[in-house]
Amino acid sequence: MRNLSVAGVLPACALCQFRSTGICALSGERELVQLEKGKILKRYSAGSTIAYPGDTLKHVGTVMVGLVSLSRVMQDGRRQTVGLLHPGDFLGRPGRSVTPFLVEALSETEFCSFDHKAFEHLLADAPELHSRLTDVMLDELDAARKWMKILGRKSAREKLCSFFVYLAYRLNRQSMRASDRSLPDIIHLTMTREQIADFLGLRIETVSRQFSRLAQEGLIEPVGRHGLRLPDFRAVLEAADEDDDGGMIC
Amino acid sequence: MRNLSVAGVLPACALCQFRSTGICALSGERELVQLEKGKILKRYSAGSTIAYPGDTLKHVGTVMVGLVSLSRVMQDGRRQTVGLLHPGDFLGRPGRSVTPFLVEALSETEFCSFDHKAFEHLLADAPELHSRLTDVMLDELDAARKWMKILGRKSAREKLCSFFVYLAYRLNRQSMRASDRSLPDIIHLTMTREQIADFLGLRIETVSRQFSRLAQEGLIEPVGRHGLRLPDFRAVLEAADEDDDGGMIC
DNA sequence: CGAGACGTTGAAGGTCTTCAAAAGCGGTGG
DNA sequence: CCACCGCTTTTGAAGACCTTCAACGTCTCG
């Protein structure tokens, strides 16, 4: 690995593993130096709340490690998770800092963040960064709409399978940095049944029952308490009734 | 009303009723002149298909009149409408011209459009326009996520009421140009029961039954075949179990 | 070990869907 | 003008699926 620090001025961002995929992907060195200035690395423990609905998110940035959920909650306690942020994903809403969501760290999370205002100033100055952000937000929009189909029209079984497909593609993207485009052999589930239920618009018992049923059918193979193997990915895709778009969006 | 055409050079866009709310809102005169050049007004009859999934949308622009739906369809015919575009809304996805949606005109529609490529070039040149677009797309994202809660967690009754609230706010925004901020007295439903069902993730019969039930309860008052009055808007809000955000997003 | 959180499983119940039929509305043509 | 046809909408009855309620099992950690 090349020693990039010899120049003495290259910001640590240049070494970031999300340098090529994250929001900073297209930023030039000038922008990187700017970003570097206000950078703050935040840590959240598993299960901790990052923000409540109505809170002002003073920072925006990239999830480095862990898993963050965005949820909408109703008075009576029903909740619907509307977004999952994996490493490399952008957290925050430019232009409106008050969040309508309950933002939670589902696992030990590291968040590389910048001051909200500083970031927006930079945005106005750096068209490349702005374009990149727009792209990322549009992908989120596509993902949200894709998930709407799952919530509105799929059976519990299909929902679960869609979830596995989503995870497989998503975890794959993370590890794709390396070389192989193959899907991960074992999926490590950091989410509890309840968190999965909230994401899929189901009750916890239904999720549990579908897990059992799918395992019995051999579509999934439990590995320990939180591991999962998909012996026949095609079969899962089929059971999810997904048009295979190669995970492009979701 | 001032006669704006005296200057002889002012583009028709300057007179557009969506000049202040649409995508062109913040564009300066220079951008307007640019936009004006490639402008094409398209018409679609009620029920016509604008694009099939996988099609390339060569144009982007603003819906002027009518109602456009974006839907995801499954092999077996199930469909989920993931977005409704009312007058003033932006149709198209910058950066990716292939649409994953079935795009349909639910009623007689006029679409003020620009060439896809030309628009993107203009975007790169006009930071104000770009910002405006980002804003609009982020609003769409918020709306999609809001709808996820409705699809995943609400009962049929709540879904219908949420739909009425959505419509009331949405139609209000259109007529708000004038003066009064009050909600519209009569909602004109251009959508069939089937289209409503596809939007709410329900079957047509369920929608019909809920209509009957809500009418019987006095929450809604049918006016003719496609008209609707909400005698007590607060009650509908309550039945929708919506936190009243003043229709900010949805 | 015991407490508490998480997960599984069973039985009963409710909500939405499915299947089926009839009614309402709108247009066409005799 | 009215009979007729097609389409949308409504309504009913039966059934499927998911939820609810409840109990038990399992894992983790002090």
Coordinates of C-alpha atoms (C1' of nucleotides) in Angstrom, one line a residue, chain D:
Chain D
dC1 C1' -86.3 8.1 -26.5
dC2 C1' -85.2 4.0 -24.7
dA3 C1' -83.0 -0.6 -25.0
dC4 C1' -78.7 -2.5 -24.8
dC5 C1' -73.9 -3.1 -23.8
dG6 C1' -69.6 -2.4 -21.4
dC7 C1' -67.4 -0.6 -17.6
dT8 C1' -67.1 0.8 -12.9
dT9 C1' -68.8 0.4 -8.4
dT10 C1' -71.1 -1.8 -4.7
dT11 C1' -72.4 -5.5 -1.8
dG12 C1' -72.4 -10.2 0.2
dA13 C1' -70.3 -14.6 1.7
dA14 C1' -66.4 -17.5 2.3
dG15 C1' -61.6 -18.0 3.0
dA16 C1' -56.6 -16.7 3.6
dC17 C1' -53.3 -14.4 5.9
dC18 C1' -51.6 -11.8 9.4
dT19 C1' -52.2 -10.3 14.0
dT20 C1' -53.1 -10.8 18.8
dC21 C1' -52.8 -13.0 23.1
dA22 C1' -50.4 -16.3 25.7
dA23 C1' -47.0 -19.5 27.1
dC24 C1' -42.7 -21.4 26.7
dG25 C1' -37.7 -21.7 25.3
dT26 C1' -33.1 -19.7 24.8
dC27 C1' -29.4 -16.8 25.3
dT28 C1' -26.6 -13.3 27.8
dC29 C1' -24.8 -11.2 31.6
dG30 C1' -24.5 -9.5 36.2

